[in-house]
Amino acid sequence: MSLDIKYFEEMEAKIPRGKVRTRFAPSPTGYMHVGNLRTALYTWLIARNAGGTFILRIEDTDQGRLVEGATDVIYKTLAECHLDHDEGPDVGGPVAPYIQSQRRDTYGKYARLLVEKGHAYYCFCEKAESGEDSGDFDRADDPCRALSLAEAQARVDAGEPYVIRQRIPKEGTTTFHDAIFGDITVENKTLDDQVLIKRDGMPTYNFANVIDDHLMGITHVVRGSEYLSSAPKYNLLYEGFGWDIPTYVHCSPVMRDAQNKMSKRHGDPSYEDLKDQGFLTGAILNYVALLGWSPRGDIAEQEVFSLDELARAFDLAGMSKSPAIFDIEKLTHFNALYLRAMSPEAFARAAEPYIRQAVKDLSVEEIAALLQARCEKLTDIPEKVAFFQALPEYGVDLFTNKKSKTNPEVSRAMLEAAIPMLEGLSGWTQEAIHDGLTALAEKLEVKNATLMWPVRIAAAGQAVTPGGAVEICRILGRDETLRRLRLGLEKLA
Ligand code: GLU
């Protein structure tokens, strides 16, 4: 079977050139782990920083691992994070298709080209059954490596099942360069003749990514450092084809602790889990950006970055070789900063579902205004505001507060005076309640706090509340406030 040289020429001619092109190439697993999200972010940042193109490619060649709806998670996450892609399965582009399972024929053709060039060979061995290499495959023992191309082709034509393996040189060393890790040299004898095309005709990840990165004109290959050990084999593939080697940017792992990588299987949160735990997308991205990259120069101390600021500031030189430890406390700190920086309207919109989990009818805007400076995560909200819905059980000891100079007797006197005053207020505004209470304190010749404390305790039924007496009474409304204050008074009688 002769090779269709024209096909390869046409494929070469389609490759976009002249601009930075990066790709995020997730396998559809059904969730986005933190390391993957960070890889997506860095990949996007490198493209945006250079005014280049960001491509989404779906790597679904491992058909056994496919998960229903998994690509939707990828699209949804990228969209939520504003990591917009210029080319991809859903938006198309000059080097479509962008889903590996739809590129199957291409890999087969390139594998045969590599066989012709002498850098790959057909292997008919039984041990090739599993498709993937186990790593203990001794190429010296493999009779197929020594078959002539004519012999091998005859067996292929006769319908014998085969895989295609990479022919790694027996001697010598291979060196590759990584932008973060520098030069790495390995002895070729430590590299296995990895499978490129499996028995079912599907490529392995290791082959498909090289073909696609080349044919898609990828200039910077950004991925997790778990692929570092395969990089020499990729280089040998590029060299075998006579192609330029892209810039490799391997990202150090995101760790749960000093020893262990984060892993969904071991209960570490994915991006979706963090969202469910009440973290904001912006805060997650900001925190994740700084896990493995540090700003330098006059922004070295800056902590909060918008996506645009990151795109301007991001550079490979700021990326770290050392693993980064994911710290939920630090993320919580970022989340609080992001919550406080929102406009009151945006915060209210974000807080609404959480407020409504606990409080049915009262004003979301007014409750949100109390919360904005006082919560670190949106999920903290229901517990903080439940007292608005139902007065908690509480004991009279809450009425005692040294700083406010209150005890049960003082509190009783305060509530006895506050109830008729509040009943008689002409309006139920923040100002009216505030002025009424402070005037009353003055009349009673007590500190404001001596009056406010028992009013707040009786209104809320708990010691710690978002907001003070005036705000709580205002939100509860006059009837409910008076009902609660009378109940407080009964407790103190
Ligand atoms: N599909 C691979 C993964 O999800 C991508 C590796 C790469 O970017 O080359 O880990």
PDB file of N, CA, C and O and ligand atoms in Angstrom, residues 23-29 33 36 39 43 57-60 65 100 205 209-210 213 221-224 226-227 234 250, ligand 1:
ATOM      1  N   ARG A  23      -3.278  24.848  23.501  1.00  0.00           N
ATOM      2  CA  ARG A  23      -4.498  24.049  23.571  1.00  0.00           C
ATOM      3  C   ARG A  23      -4.684  23.498  24.968  1.00  0.00           C
ATOM      4  O   ARG A  23      -3.736  23.167  25.672  1.00  0.00           O
ATOM      5  N   PHE A  24      -5.941  23.437  25.383  1.00  0.00           N
ATOM      6  CA  PHE A  24      -6.294  22.703  26.586  1.00  0.00           C
ATOM      7  C   PHE A  24      -6.895  21.405  26.072  1.00  0.00           C
ATOM      8  O   PHE A  24      -7.778  21.442  25.219  1.00  0.00           O
ATOM      9  N   ALA A  25      -6.370  20.303  26.574  1.00  0.00           N
ATOM     10  CA  ALA A  25      -6.724  19.010  25.970  1.00  0.00           C
ATOM     11  C   ALA A  25      -7.226  18.019  27.017  1.00  0.00           C
ATOM     12  O   ALA A  25      -6.596  17.012  27.280  1.00  0.00           O
ATOM     13  N   PRO A  26      -8.361  18.308  27.607  1.00  0.00           N
ATOM     14  CA  PRO A  26      -8.832  17.423  28.677  1.00  0.00           C
ATOM     15  C   PRO A  26      -9.405  16.118  28.144  1.00  0.00           C
ATOM     16  O   PRO A  26      -9.921  16.058  27.040  1.00  0.00           O
ATOM     17  N   SER A  27      -9.276  15.104  28.974  1.00  0.00           N
ATOM     18  CA  SER A  27     -10.009  13.865  28.716  1.00  0.00           C
ATOM     19  C   SER A  27     -11.329  14.019  29.448  1.00  0.00           C
ATOM     20  O   SER A  27     -11.358  14.518  30.571  1.00  0.00           O
ATOM     21  N   PRO A  28     -12.421  13.615  28.829  1.00  0.00           N
ATOM     22  CA  PRO A  28     -13.720  13.827  29.479  1.00  0.00           C
ATOM     23  C   PRO A  28     -13.955  12.865  30.642  1.00  0.00           C
ATOM     24  O   PRO A  28     -14.428  11.755  30.446  1.00  0.00           O
ATOM     25  N   THR A  29     -13.616  13.303  31.827  1.00  0.00           N
ATOM     26  CA  THR A  29     -13.727  12.431  33.005  1.00  0.00           C
ATOM     27  C   THR A  29     -15.004  12.705  33.789  1.00  0.00           C
ATOM     28  O   THR A  29     -15.345  11.960  34.690  1.00  0.00           O
ATOM     29  N   HIS A  33     -10.689  18.591  37.877  1.00  0.00           N
ATOM     30  CA  HIS A  33      -9.954  18.706  39.137  1.00  0.00           C
ATOM     31  C   HIS A  33      -9.129  19.987  39.155  1.00  0.00           C
ATOM     32  O   HIS A  33      -8.929  20.616  38.121  1.00  0.00           O
ATOM     33  N   ASN A  36      -6.262  20.419  36.823  1.00  0.00           N
ATOM     34  CA  ASN A  36      -6.701  20.570  35.444  1.00  0.00           C
ATOM     35  C   ASN A  36      -7.204  21.977  35.165  1.00  0.00           C
ATOM     36  O   ASN A  36      -6.942  22.549  34.109  1.00  0.00           O
ATOM     37  N   THR A  39      -4.247  24.107  34.794  1.00  0.00           N
ATOM     38  CA  THR A  39      -3.629  23.920  33.478  1.00  0.00           C
ATOM     39  C   THR A  39      -4.420  24.688  32.415  1.00  0.00           C
ATOM     40  O   THR A  39      -3.837  25.366  31.565  1.00  0.00           O
ATOM     41  N   THR A  43      -2.845  27.737  30.303  1.00  0.00           N
ATOM     42  CA  THR A  43      -2.820  27.580  28.852  1.00  0.00           C
ATOM     43  C   THR A  43      -3.510  28.768  28.185  1.00  0.00           C
ATOM     44  O   THR A  43      -3.016  29.323  27.194  1.00  0.00           O
ATOM     45  N   ARG A  57      -9.389  20.983  22.797  1.00  0.00           N
ATOM     46  CA  ARG A  57      -9.381  19.687  22.101  1.00  0.00           C
ATOM     47  C   ARG A  57      -9.837  18.619  23.088  1.00  0.00           C
ATOM     48  O   ARG A  57      -9.348  18.579  24.218  1.00  0.00           O
ATOM     49  N   ILE A  58     -10.748  17.802  22.679  1.00  0.00           N
ATOM     50  CA  ILE A  58     -11.248  16.755  23.572  1.00  0.00           C
ATOM     51  C   ILE A  58     -10.508  15.455  23.282  1.00  0.00           C
ATOM     52  O   ILE A  58     -10.515  14.969  22.152  1.00  0.00           O
ATOM     53  N   GLU A  59      -9.866  14.914  24.319  1.00  0.00           N
ATOM     54  CA  GLU A  59      -9.050  13.711  24.147  1.00  0.00           C
ATOM     55  C   GLU A  59      -9.805  12.493  24.661  1.00  0.00           C
ATOM     56  O   GLU A  59      -9.707  12.118  25.827  1.00  0.00           O
ATOM     57  N   ASP A  60     -10.555  11.912  23.756  1.00  0.00           N
ATOM     58  CA  ASP A  60     -11.450  10.820  24.146  1.00  0.00           C
ATOM     59  C   ASP A  60     -11.056   9.496  23.506  1.00  0.00           C
ATOM     60  O   ASP A  60     -11.913   8.692  23.178  1.00  0.00           O
ATOM     61  N   ARG A  65     -13.012   4.736  29.104  1.00  0.00           N
ATOM     62  CA  ARG A  65     -13.152   5.636  30.263  1.00  0.00           C
ATOM     63  C   ARG A  65     -14.186   6.732  30.030  1.00  0.00           C
ATOM     64  O   ARG A  65     -14.292   7.664  30.832  1.00  0.00           O
ATOM     65  N   GLN A 100     -10.750  13.927  19.386  1.00  0.00           N
ATOM     66  CA  GLN A 100      -9.814  12.934  18.866  1.00  0.00           C
ATOM     67  C   GLN A 100     -10.504  11.727  18.237  1.00  0.00           C
ATOM     68  O   GLN A 100     -10.025  11.198  17.239  1.00  0.00           O
ATOM     69  N   TYR A 205      -2.999   7.863  23.674  1.00  0.00           N
ATOM     70  CA  TYR A 205      -2.861   9.285  23.980  1.00  0.00           C
ATOM     71  C   TYR A 205      -1.495   9.789  23.522  1.00  0.00           C
ATOM     72  O   TYR A 205      -1.369  10.863  22.924  1.00  0.00           O
ATOM     73  N   ASN A 209      -1.569  12.879  20.785  1.00  0.00           N
ATOM     74  CA  ASN A 209      -1.293  14.274  21.187  1.00  0.00           C
ATOM     75  C   ASN A 209      -0.172  14.871  20.353  1.00  0.00           C
ATOM     76  O   ASN A 209      -0.181  16.056  20.039  1.00  0.00           O
ATOM     77  N   VAL A 210       0.801  14.039  19.941  1.00  0.00           N
ATOM     78  CA  VAL A 210       1.889  14.561  19.106  1.00  0.00           C
ATOM     79  C   VAL A 210       1.362  14.927  17.715  1.00  0.00           C
ATOM     80  O   VAL A 210       1.642  16.002  17.189  1.00  0.00           O
ATOM     81  N   ASP A 213      -0.967  18.002  18.151  1.00  0.00           N
ATOM     82  CA  ASP A 213      -0.250  19.242  18.474  1.00  0.00           C
ATOM     83  C   ASP A 213       0.460  19.763  17.221  1.00  0.00           C
ATOM     84  O   ASP A 213       0.479  20.962  16.962  1.00  0.00           O
ATOM     85  N   VAL A 221       2.992  23.560  24.403  1.00  0.00           N
ATOM     86  CA  VAL A 221       2.250  22.418  24.938  1.00  0.00           C
ATOM     87  C   VAL A 221       2.274  22.530  26.462  1.00  0.00           C
ATOM     88  O   VAL A 221       3.321  22.370  27.087  1.00  0.00           O
ATOM     89  N   VAL A 222       1.132  22.875  27.024  1.00  0.00           N
ATOM     90  CA  VAL A 222       1.056  23.094  28.476  1.00  0.00           C
ATOM     91  C   VAL A 222       0.309  21.917  29.081  1.00  0.00           C
ATOM     92  O   VAL A 222      -0.814  21.615  28.656  1.00  0.00           O
ATOM     93  N   ARG A 223       0.926  21.236  30.028  1.00  0.00           N
ATOM     94  CA  ARG A 223       0.238  20.095  30.644  1.00  0.00           C
ATOM     95  C   ARG A 223       0.885  19.750  31.974  1.00  0.00           C
ATOM     96  O   ARG A 223       1.905  20.314  32.349  1.00  0.00           O
ATOM     97  N   GLY A 224       0.295  18.796  32.655  1.00  0.00           N
ATOM     98  CA  GLY A 224       0.774  18.398  33.973  1.00  0.00           C
ATOM     99  C   GLY A 224       2.138  17.722  33.899  1.00  0.00           C
ATOM    100  O   GLY A 224       2.488  17.111  32.887  1.00  0.00           O
ATOM    101  N   GLU A 226       3.108  15.127  35.111  1.00  0.00           N
ATOM    102  CA  GLU A 226       3.095  13.660  35.018  1.00  0.00           C
ATOM    103  C   GLU A 226       3.472  13.203  33.599  1.00  0.00           C
ATOM    104  O   GLU A 226       3.788  12.039  33.390  1.00  0.00           O
ATOM    105  N   TYR A 227       3.442  14.145  32.642  1.00  0.00           N
ATOM    106  CA  TYR A 227       3.803  13.768  31.272  1.00  0.00           C
ATOM    107  C   TYR A 227       5.277  14.005  30.963  1.00  0.00           C
ATOM    108  O   TYR A 227       5.733  13.702  29.857  1.00  0.00           O
ATOM    109  N   TYR A 234       8.059  11.681  22.918  1.00  0.00           N
ATOM    110  CA  TYR A 234       7.391  12.625  22.005  1.00  0.00           C
ATOM    111  C   TYR A 234       8.439  13.267  21.096  1.00  0.00           C
ATOM    112  O   TYR A 234       8.224  13.410  19.899  1.00  0.00           O
ATOM    113  N   HIS A 250       5.593  22.184  31.302  1.00  0.00           N
ATOM    114  CA  HIS A 250       5.001  21.204  32.227  1.00  0.00           C
ATOM    115  C   HIS A 250       4.753  21.876  33.583  1.00  0.00           C
ATOM    116  O   HIS A 250       5.631  22.546  34.120  1.00  0.00           O
TER     117      HIS A 250
HETATM  118  N1  GLU B   1      -5.777  14.423  27.918  1.00  0.00           N
HETATM  119  C1  GLU B   1      -4.668  14.673  28.782  1.00  0.00           C
HETATM  120  C2  GLU B   1      -5.186  14.836  30.204  1.00  0.00           C
HETATM  121  O1  GLU B   1      -6.344  15.123  30.391  1.00  0.00           O
HETATM  122  C3  GLU B   1      -4.014  15.963  28.371  1.00  0.00           C
HETATM  123  C4  GLU B   1      -2.568  15.986  28.460  1.00  0.00           C
HETATM  124  C5  GLU B   1      -2.024  17.055  27.534  1.00  0.00           C
HETATM  125  O2  GLU B   1      -2.441  18.200  27.683  1.00  0.00           O
HETATM  126  O3  GLU B   1      -1.231  16.720  26.674  1.00  0.00           O
HETATM  127  O4  GLU B   1      -4.420  14.654  31.114  1.00  0.00           O
END
